[in-house]
CSV table of C-alpha atoms in Angstrom, one decimal:
chain,number,residue,atom,x,y,z
A,141,MET,CA,0.0,0.1,0.1
A,142,ASN,CA,3.0,2.3,-0.1
A,143,GLY,CA,3.4,3.0,-3.8
A,144,LYS,CA,2.3,6.2,-5.6
A,145,ALA,CA,0.2,4.1,-8.3
A,146,THR,CA,-1.7,2.2,-5.4
A,147,ASN,CA,-2.4,5.1,-3.4
A,148,LEU,CA,-3.7,7.2,-6.4
A,149,ALA,CA,-5.6,4.3,-7.6
A,150,LEU,CA,-7.1,4.1,-4.2
A,151,ILE,CA,-8.1,7.8,-4.2
A,152,THR,CA,-9.5,7.9,-7.6
A,153,THR,CA,-11.8,4.9,-6.8
A,154,ALA,CA,-12.9,6.2,-3.6
A,155,GLN,CA,-13.6,9.7,-5.3
A,156,VAL,CA,-15.7,8.1,-7.9
A,157,LEU,CA,-17.7,5.6,-5.5
A,158,ALA,CA,-18.4,8.6,-3.1
A,159,LEU,CA,-19.5,11.1,-6.0
A,160,SER,CA,-22.1,8.3,-7.0
A,161,LEU,CA,-24.0,10.3,-4.3
A,162,TRP,CA,-24.2,13.4,-6.5
A,163,PHE,CA,-25.5,11.5,-9.6
A,164,SER,CA,-28.0,9.3,-7.7
A,165,GLY,CA,-30.6,11.9,-7.3
A,166,THR,CA,-30.6,12.6,-11.0
A,167,ALA,CA,-31.0,9.0,-11.8
A,168,ALA,CA,-33.6,8.4,-9.2
A,169,GLY,CA,-35.8,11.5,-9.9
A,170,PRO,CA,-37.9,10.1,-12.8
A,171,GLY,CA,-38.9,6.9,-10.8
A,172,MET,CA,-39.8,9.0,-7.8
A,173,VAL,CA,-41.9,11.3,-10.0
A,174,ARG,CA,-43.7,8.2,-11.4
A,175,GLU,CA,-44.4,6.6,-8.1
A,176,ALA,CA,-45.6,9.7,-6.4
A,177,GLY,CA,-47.6,10.9,-9.5
A,178,ILE,CA,-46.3,14.5,-9.3
A,179,ALA,CA,-47.7,16.8,-11.9
A,180,ALA,CA,-44.7,19.0,-11.9
A,181,GLY,CA,-42.5,16.3,-12.5
A,182,SER,CA,-39.5,18.1,-14.1
A,183,ALA,CA,-39.6,20.9,-11.6
A,184,PHE,CA,-39.4,18.2,-9.0
A,185,GLN,CA,-36.4,16.5,-10.7
A,186,ALA,CA,-34.8,20.1,-11.1
A,187,LEU,CA,-35.0,20.5,-7.3
A,188,LEU,CA,-33.3,17.3,-6.7
A,189,THR,CA,-30.5,18.1,-8.7
A,190,GLY,CA,-30.2,21.9,-7.9
A,191,ALA,CA,-30.5,21.1,-4.0
A,192,VAL,CA,-27.2,19.0,-4.2
A,193,GLN,CA,-25.4,22.1,-6.1
A,194,ALA,CA,-26.6,24.4,-3.5
A,195,GLY,CA,-25.6,22.2,-0.7
A,196,PHE,CA,-22.2,21.8,-2.0
A,197,VAL,CA,-21.8,25.6,-2.5
A,198,LEU,CA,-22.7,26.1,1.2
A,199,GLY,CA,-20.4,23.3,2.1
A,200,THR,CA,-17.4,24.4,0.3
A,201,LEU,CA,-18.0,27.9,1.6
A,202,VAL,CA,-18.1,26.7,5.5
A,203,SER,CA,-15.1,24.5,4.8
A,204,ALA,CA,-13.0,27.2,3.0
A,205,VAL,CA,-13.6,29.8,6.0
A,206,LEU,CA,-12.8,27.2,8.6
A,207,THR,CA,-10.0,25.9,6.4
A,208,LEU,CA,-11.3,22.4,7.2
A,209,ALA,CA,-9.5,20.6,4.4
A,210,ASP,CA,-6.0,21.8,5.5
A,211,ARG,CA,-6.5,21.9,9.4
A,212,TYR,CA,-7.7,18.2,9.8
A,213,ASP,CA,-6.2,15.0,8.4
A,214,PRO,CA,-7.8,14.9,4.9
A,215,ARG,CA,-8.3,11.2,5.1
A,216,ARG,CA,-10.5,11.7,8.2
A,217,PHE,CA,-12.6,14.7,6.6
A,218,PHE,CA,-13.2,12.8,3.5
A,219,ILE,CA,-14.5,9.5,5.5
A,220,ALA,CA,-16.6,11.6,7.8
A,221,ALA,CA,-18.0,13.5,4.9
A,222,ALA,CA,-18.4,10.5,2.9
A,223,LEU,CA,-20.4,8.5,5.6
A,224,LEU,CA,-22.7,11.4,6.5
A,225,GLY,CA,-23.3,11.9,2.7
A,226,ALA,CA,-24.4,8.2,2.7
A,227,ALA,CA,-26.4,8.2,5.9
A,228,VAL,CA,-28.4,11.2,4.6
A,229,ASN,CA,-28.8,9.9,1.1
A,230,ALA,CA,-30.1,6.4,2.6
A,231,ALA,CA,-32.7,8.3,4.8
A,232,ILE,CA,-34.7,9.4,1.7
A,233,LEU,CA,-35.6,5.6,1.4
A,234,ALA,CA,-37.6,6.0,4.6
A,235,LEU,CA,-39.6,9.2,3.2
A,236,PRO,CA,-42.6,8.8,0.7
A,237,ALA,CA,-41.6,9.3,-2.8
A,238,GLY,CA,-41.6,12.7,-4.1
A,239,SER,CA,-41.4,14.3,-0.3
A,240,ASP,CA,-40.1,17.7,0.1
A,241,LEU,CA,-37.9,16.4,2.9
A,242,ALA,CA,-36.2,14.5,0.0
A,243,ILE,CA,-35.0,17.8,-1.3
A,244,ALA,CA,-33.6,18.8,2.0
A,245,ALA,CA,-31.8,15.7,2.2
A,246,ARG,CA,-30.4,16.2,-1.1
A,247,PHE,CA,-29.3,19.6,-0.1
A,248,VAL,CA,-27.3,18.0,3.1
A,249,THR,CA,-26.0,15.5,0.7
A,250,GLY,CA,-24.4,18.1,-1.3
A,251,ALA,CA,-23.0,19.9,1.8
A,252,ALA,CA,-21.3,16.7,2.8
A,253,LEU,CA,-19.7,16.3,-0.5
A,254,ALA,CA,-17.8,19.5,0.2
A,255,GLY,CA,-15.5,17.1,2.1
A,256,VAL,CA,-15.1,14.7,-0.6
A,257,TYR,CA,-14.4,16.3,-4.0
A,258,PRO,CA,-12.0,18.9,-3.2
A,259,VAL,CA,-10.3,17.0,-0.5
A,260,GLY,CA,-10.1,14.0,-2.8
A,261,MET,CA,-8.1,16.4,-5.3
A,262,LYS,CA,-5.8,17.5,-2.2
A,263,LEU,CA,-4.9,13.9,-1.4
A,264,ALA,CA,-4.1,13.1,-5.1
A,265,VAL,CA,-2.0,16.4,-5.3
A,266,GLY,CA,0.0,15.1,-2.3
A,267,TRP,CA,1.1,12.0,-4.6
A,268,ALA,CA,1.6,13.8,-8.0
A,269,ASP,CA,4.8,15.4,-9.0
A,270,ARG,CA,5.8,18.3,-11.4
A,271,SER,CA,5.5,16.0,-14.3
A,272,ASP,CA,1.9,14.6,-13.8
A,273,THR,CA,-0.2,16.9,-11.7
A,274,GLY,CA,-2.4,17.6,-14.6
A,275,LEU,CA,-2.9,14.1,-15.4
A,276,VAL,CA,-3.6,13.2,-11.9
A,277,ILE,CA,-6.3,15.6,-11.4
A,278,GLY,CA,-7.4,14.9,-14.9
A,279,ILE,CA,-8.4,11.3,-13.9
A,280,LEU,CA,-10.2,12.2,-11.0
A,281,VAL,CA,-12.4,14.9,-12.8
A,282,GLY,CA,-12.8,12.2,-15.8
A,283,GLY,CA,-14.3,10.0,-13.1
A,284,LEU,CA,-16.6,12.9,-12.1
A,285,THR,CA,-17.6,13.5,-15.7
A,286,LEU,CA,-18.3,9.6,-16.4
A,287,GLY,CA,-20.4,9.7,-13.3
A,288,SER,CA,-22.5,12.8,-14.4
A,289,ALA,CA,-23.1,10.9,-17.7
A,290,SER,CA,-24.4,7.7,-16.0
A,291,PRO,CA,-28.1,8.9,-15.4
A,292,HIS,CA,-28.7,9.4,-19.1
A,293,LEU,CA,-27.5,5.9,-19.8
A,294,ALA,CA,-29.9,4.7,-17.0
A,295,ASN,CA,-32.9,6.8,-18.2
A,296,ALA,CA,-31.9,5.5,-22.0
A,297,LEU,CA,-32.5,2.0,-20.9
A,298,GLY,CA,-35.6,2.7,-19.3
A,299,GLY,CA,-34.6,3.8,-15.8
A,300,LEU,CA,-33.7,2.0,-12.5
A,301,ASP,CA,-35.9,1.3,-9.4
A,302,TRP,CA,-35.3,4.8,-7.7
A,303,ARG,CA,-34.8,2.8,-4.3
A,304,LEU,CA,-32.0,0.7,-5.6
A,305,THR,CA,-30.4,3.5,-7.1
A,306,LEU,CA,-30.4,5.5,-3.7
A,307,ALA,CA,-29.4,2.4,-1.6
A,308,THR,CA,-26.6,1.6,-4.1
A,309,ALA,CA,-24.9,5.0,-4.0
A,310,SER,CA,-25.0,5.1,-0.2
A,311,LEU,CA,-23.2,1.8,-0.1
A,312,ALA,CA,-20.6,2.9,-2.6
A,313,ALA,CA,-20.0,5.9,-0.4
A,314,VAL,CA,-19.5,3.6,2.6
A,315,ALA,CA,-17.0,1.7,0.4
A,316,ALA,CA,-15.3,4.9,-0.5
A,317,ALA,CA,-14.8,5.7,3.2
A,318,GLY,CA,-13.3,2.2,3.8
A,319,LEU,CA,-10.8,2.7,0.8
A,320,ILE,CA,-9.6,6.2,1.9
A,321,GLY,CA,-8.7,4.7,5.2
A,322,LEU,CA,-6.1,2.8,3.3
A,323,VAL,CA,-4.5,5.8,1.7
A,324,ARG,CA,-1.1,7.1,2.8
A,325,LEU,CA,-0.2,10.8,2.6
A,326,GLY,CA,1.9,11.6,-0.3
A,327,PRO,CA,5.2,13.4,-0.1
A,328,ARG,CA,4.0,16.4,-1.2
A,329,HIS,CA,1.4,16.8,1.4
A,330,ALA,CA,2.2,19.8,3.8
A,331,PRO,CA,1.4,20.5,7.3
A,332,ALA,CA,-1.5,23.1,7.7
A,333,ALA,CA,-0.7,26.8,8.1
A,334,PRO,CA,-1.8,28.4,11.4
A,335,PHE,CA,-5.7,29.0,11.5
A,336,ARG,CA,-6.8,32.2,10.1
A,337,PRO,CA,-10.4,33.0,8.9
A,338,VAL,CA,-9.1,35.1,6.1
A,339,ALA,CA,-7.0,32.6,4.6
A,340,ALA,CA,-9.6,31.8,2.2
A,341,LEU,CA,-8.9,35.2,0.8
A,342,GLU,CA,-5.7,34.2,-0.5
A,343,LEU,CA,-7.1,32.6,-3.6
A,344,TRP,CA,-8.0,36.2,-4.7
A,345,ARG,CA,-4.9,38.0,-3.2
A,346,ASN,CA,-2.5,35.9,-5.1
A,347,ARG,CA,-2.4,37.5,-8.6
A,348,GLY,CA,-1.7,33.8,-10.2
A,349,THR,CA,-4.4,32.0,-8.4
A,350,ARG,CA,-7.0,34.8,-9.0
A,351,LEU,CA,-6.4,34.8,-12.9
A,352,THR,CA,-6.6,31.1,-12.8
A,353,THR,CA,-9.8,31.2,-11.0
A,354,LEU,CA,-11.1,33.9,-13.5
A,355,GLY,CA,-10.5,31.2,-16.3
A,356,TYR,CA,-12.2,28.6,-14.3
A,357,LEU,CA,-15.3,30.7,-13.8
A,358,GLY,CA,-15.4,31.3,-17.3
A,359,HIS,CA,-15.2,27.6,-17.8
A,360,MET,CA,-17.8,26.9,-15.2
A,361,TRP,CA,-20.2,29.5,-16.9
A,362,GLU,CA,-20.5,27.1,-19.7
A,363,LEU,CA,-20.0,23.7,-18.3
A,364,TYR,CA,-23.0,22.7,-16.3
A,365,ALA,CA,-25.4,24.5,-18.2
A,366,MET,CA,-24.3,22.6,-21.2
A,367,TRP,CA,-24.5,19.3,-19.2
A,368,ALA,CA,-27.9,20.1,-17.8
A,369,TRP,CA,-29.5,21.2,-21.1
A,370,VAL,CA,-27.7,19.3,-23.9
A,371,GLY,CA,-30.1,16.3,-23.6
A,372,ALA,CA,-33.2,18.5,-24.2
A,373,TYR,CA,-31.4,20.3,-26.9
A,374,LEU,CA,-30.7,16.9,-28.6
A,375,THR,CA,-34.4,15.7,-28.0
A,376,ALA,CA,-35.7,18.9,-29.6
A,377,SER,CA,-33.1,18.7,-32.4
A,378,PHE,CA,-33.9,15.3,-33.2
A,379,ALA,CA,-37.7,15.7,-33.1
A,380,ALA,CA,-37.3,18.7,-35.5
A,381,TRP,CA,-35.6,16.7,-37.9
A,382,ARG,CA,-38.2,13.8,-38.5
A,383,GLY,CA,-40.7,14.3,-35.6
A,384,GLY,CA,-41.8,11.3,-33.6
A,385,GLY,CA,-41.1,12.7,-29.9
A,386,GLU,CA,-40.8,9.3,-28.2
A,387,VAL,CA,-38.3,8.0,-30.6
A,388,ALA,CA,-36.4,11.2,-30.7
A,389,SER,CA,-36.4,11.1,-26.7
A,390,GLY,CA,-34.9,7.4,-26.7
A,391,LYS,CA,-32.1,8.1,-29.4
A,392,ALA,CA,-31.3,11.6,-27.6
A,393,ALA,CA,-30.7,10.2,-24.3
A,394,LEU,CA,-28.2,7.7,-25.6
A,395,ALA,CA,-26.6,10.5,-27.5
A,396,THR,CA,-26.4,12.5,-24.5
A,397,PHE,CA,-24.8,9.8,-22.5
A,398,SER,CA,-22.2,9.8,-25.1
A,399,VAL,CA,-21.7,13.5,-25.2
A,400,VAL,CA,-21.1,13.8,-21.5
A,401,ALA,CA,-19.2,10.6,-21.2
A,402,ALA,CA,-16.9,11.8,-23.9
A,403,GLY,CA,-15.5,14.5,-21.8
A,404,THR,CA,-13.8,11.6,-19.7
A,405,LEU,CA,-11.5,11.2,-22.5
A,406,GLY,CA,-11.1,14.9,-22.7
A,407,CYS,CA,-10.0,15.0,-19.1
A,408,VAL,CA,-7.4,12.6,-19.4
A,409,ALA,CA,-6.0,13.8,-22.8
A,410,ALA,CA,-5.7,17.4,-21.4
A,411,GLY,CA,-3.9,16.2,-18.5
A,412,LEU,CA,-1.3,14.4,-20.5
A,413,LEU,CA,-0.9,17.4,-23.0
A,414,ALA,CA,-0.9,20.1,-20.3
A,415,ASP,CA,1.9,18.3,-18.1
A,416,ARG,CA,3.9,18.4,-21.5
A,417,LEU,CA,2.7,21.4,-23.4
A,418,GLY,CA,1.8,23.8,-20.5
A,419,ARG,CA,-1.5,24.5,-18.8
A,420,VAL,CA,-2.3,28.0,-20.1
A,421,ARG,CA,-2.0,26.5,-23.7
A,422,VAL,CA,-4.3,23.4,-23.1
A,423,THR,CA,-7.1,25.5,-21.2
A,424,VAL,CA,-7.0,28.0,-24.0
A,425,TRP,CA,-7.3,25.6,-26.5
A,426,ALA,CA,-10.3,23.8,-24.9
A,427,MET,CA,-12.3,26.9,-24.1
A,428,ALA,CA,-11.8,28.3,-27.5
A,429,VAL,CA,-13.1,24.9,-28.9
A,430,SER,CA,-15.9,24.7,-26.6
A,431,GLY,CA,-16.8,28.5,-27.2
A,432,THR,CA,-17.1,27.6,-30.9
A,433,CYS,CA,-19.3,24.8,-30.4
A,434,CYS,CA,-21.6,27.1,-28.5
A,435,LEU,CA,-21.9,29.3,-31.4
A,436,LEU,CA,-22.5,26.3,-33.8
A,437,ALA,CA,-25.2,24.7,-31.6
A,438,GLY,CA,-27.8,27.2,-33.1
A,439,PRO,CA,-27.2,26.3,-36.9
A,440,ALA,CA,-26.7,22.6,-36.1
A,441,PHE,CA,-30.2,22.6,-34.5
A,442,GLY,CA,-32.8,20.4,-36.6
A,443,LEU,CA,-30.1,19.0,-38.7
A,444,HIS,CA,-29.2,15.3,-39.4
A,445,PRO,CA,-29.1,13.8,-35.9
A,446,ALA,CA,-25.8,12.2,-36.9
A,447,LEU,CA,-24.4,15.8,-37.7
A,448,THR,CA,-25.7,17.4,-34.6
A,449,THR,CA,-24.5,14.4,-32.4
A,450,ALA,CA,-21.1,14.9,-33.9
A,451,LEU,CA,-20.9,18.5,-32.9
A,452,CYS,CA,-21.8,17.7,-29.5
A,453,LEU,CA,-19.5,15.0,-29.1
A,454,VAL,CA,-16.6,17.5,-30.0
A,455,TRP,CA,-18.3,19.9,-27.4
A,456,GLY,CA,-18.5,17.3,-24.8
A,457,VAL,CA,-14.8,16.5,-25.0
A,458,ALA,CA,-13.7,20.2,-25.1
A,459,VAL,CA,-16.0,21.5,-22.5
A,460,VAL,CA,-14.6,19.6,-19.6
A,461,ALA,CA,-11.1,18.9,-21.0
A,462,ASP,CA,-9.6,21.9,-19.1
A,463,SER,CA,-11.5,21.6,-15.8
A,464,ALA,CA,-8.6,19.7,-14.0
A,465,GLN,CA,-6.2,22.0,-15.2
A,466,PHE,CA,-7.6,24.9,-13.6
A,467,SER,CA,-7.4,22.9,-10.2
A,468,ALA,CA,-3.8,21.6,-11.0
A,469,SER,CA,-2.9,25.4,-11.6
A,470,VAL,CA,-4.3,26.5,-8.2
A,471,ALA,CA,-2.6,23.6,-6.5
A,472,GLU,CA,0.8,24.6,-8.0
A,473,LEU,CA,0.4,28.3,-7.5
A,474,SER,CA,-0.8,28.1,-3.8
A,475,ASP,CA,0.9,27.9,-0.4
A,476,PRO,CA,1.3,24.0,-0.1
A,477,ARG,CA,0.0,24.4,3.5
A,478,LEU,CA,-3.5,25.7,2.1
A,479,THR,CA,-3.9,23.7,-1.1
A,480,GLY,CA,-7.2,22.0,0.3
A,481,THR,CA,-8.6,25.4,1.3
A,482,MET,CA,-7.5,27.0,-2.0
A,483,LEU,CA,-9.2,24.2,-4.1
A,484,THR,CA,-12.2,24.3,-1.9
A,485,VAL,CA,-12.7,28.1,-2.5
A,486,GLN,CA,-12.2,27.6,-6.1
A,487,ASN,CA,-14.9,25.0,-6.3
A,488,CYS,CA,-17.4,27.1,-4.0
A,489,LEU,CA,-17.1,30.0,-6.4
A,490,GLY,CA,-17.4,27.9,-9.7
A,491,PHE,CA,-20.5,25.9,-8.6
A,492,ALA,CA,-21.9,29.0,-7.3
A,493,LEU,CA,-22.1,30.4,-10.6
A,494,THR,CA,-23.5,27.1,-12.2
A,495,LEU,CA,-26.6,27.8,-10.2
A,496,VAL,CA,-27.1,31.0,-12.1
A,497,THR,CA,-26.5,29.5,-15.7
A,498,ILE,CA,-28.6,26.4,-15.3
A,499,HIS,CA,-31.6,28.4,-14.1
A,500,LEU,CA,-31.2,31.0,-16.7
A,501,MET,CA,-31.2,28.6,-19.5
A,502,PRO,CA,-34.9,27.9,-19.8
A,503,ALA,CA,-35.8,31.6,-20.1
A,504,LEU,CA,-33.0,32.2,-22.6
A,505,VAL,CA,-34.1,29.4,-24.8
A,506,ALA,CA,-37.8,30.6,-24.5
A,507,SER,CA,-36.8,34.1,-25.7
A,508,ALA,CA,-33.9,33.5,-28.0
A,509,GLY,CA,-34.1,29.8,-28.9
A,510,TRP,CA,-31.5,27.4,-28.6
A,511,GLY,CA,-28.9,29.2,-30.7
A,512,GLY,CA,-29.3,32.4,-28.8
A,513,ALA,CA,-29.0,30.8,-25.2
A,514,PHE,CA,-25.9,28.6,-26.1
A,515,ALA,CA,-24.3,31.6,-27.6
A,516,LEU,CA,-24.6,33.4,-24.6
A,517,LEU,CA,-22.8,30.4,-22.8
A,518,ALA,CA,-19.9,31.3,-25.2
A,519,VAL,CA,-19.1,34.4,-23.2
A,520,GLY,CA,-17.6,32.6,-20.5
A,521,PRO,CA,-15.1,30.7,-22.3
A,522,ALA,CA,-14.1,33.7,-24.3
A,523,LEU,CA,-13.6,35.6,-21.2
A,524,GLY,CA,-11.8,32.6,-19.6
A,525,CYS,CA,-9.2,32.6,-22.4
A,526,VAL,CA,-8.5,36.2,-21.7
A,527,ALA,CA,-7.8,35.4,-18.3
A,528,MET,CA,-5.5,32.4,-18.8
A,529,LEU,CA,-3.6,34.3,-21.7
A,530,ARG,CA,-2.9,37.1,-19.0
A,531,LEU,CA,-1.9,34.4,-16.7
A,532,GLY,CA,0.7,33.0,-19.3
A,533,ARG,CA,2.2,36.4,-19.7
A,534,SER,CA,2.7,36.8,-16.0
A,535,PRO,CA,5.6,35.6,-13.8
A,536,ALA,CA,3.4,32.9,-11.9
A,537,ALA,CA,3.4,31.1,-15.4
A,538,ALA,CA,6.9,29.7,-14.8
A,539,ARG,CA,5.5,27.8,-11.8
A,540,LEU,CA,3.0,25.9,-13.8
A,541,ALA,CA,3.7,22.4,-15.3
A,542,GLY,CA,7.0,22.3,-14.3
A,543,GLY,CA,8.0,25.8,-16.0
A,544,ARG,CA,6.0,25.0,-19.3
A,545,GLY,CA,3.3,27.6,-18.3
């Protein structure tokens, strides 16, 4: 259990297992709606998903202010958070389908995951070195991406029993806690700095981490809105091509799974490239491609499904390929004693922004159509490119990717 590869494998597996708590609500939602006979089913499902996002934002905010990810053994913090999330998620099984308390439980689950996602990255960074930091974090984010795609596959295959889905996720989180208990702290793990409530502000005071975070916010402006709405976009586009809503919906669900899952390859490939070519270059390339796809989504609407899906597959790869590189950059530019807190603050800001764009999309689609709505998302990666190019011209770039920028 002492080797780098073994510890990274344990961390990655535990991260993916624990984060199944995040995706389980999306997968269980349709079954809960059917059993409860909820008329406004789409609104209930949106609340199930949004509650986790909102809980995660609050959880990361509290963790960042109290510097929890750095003040305590990250393994114990991860274990406690995973077990709390598993218990609260499992509690939904005792509630009637469609209960308002299920929304509250999902909120607490999201708050618990604030001790899993950024803390898992901190543990991984402790084992990475200058030659593979981007790849290591890219693999972790790739696991998150694959998990995000899984509900679309379940729905395409007719859905799963919602109780089985939630129970399996809770058991997976318990297993994750057990695996993290086997992990050793890596050689790059640094003792925590003295507690200062204002330590979280260091992310913004440091010019390098500030520019990286601005790039990350541009990326997040687009990412989760695209993930949340590309399925509806594909369904509407397929129906516009030939009609036949049910057939279009089934094919679109499979296409949506493929599009989101394709991002897993993007995360790993970008990690390899960023460690060799530089983080600035790779993040700018990825945002330029994904921003272009935002602009092409309108003209591609209603074309032959193969053409629309091909565009979305490219988009699915590019839209998340750069995600891990922003985290890797913050890890490289931060005080090693505050790495966990800096990653937590970055996540807090990014996921807070996603709450805005996800809920803006319906109004934008209604007023400007799919093309106009997705074109507005292109503003994020455009501004993100500006921030990262400025970072590339700063002295801080010499500390990225072993001096490659």
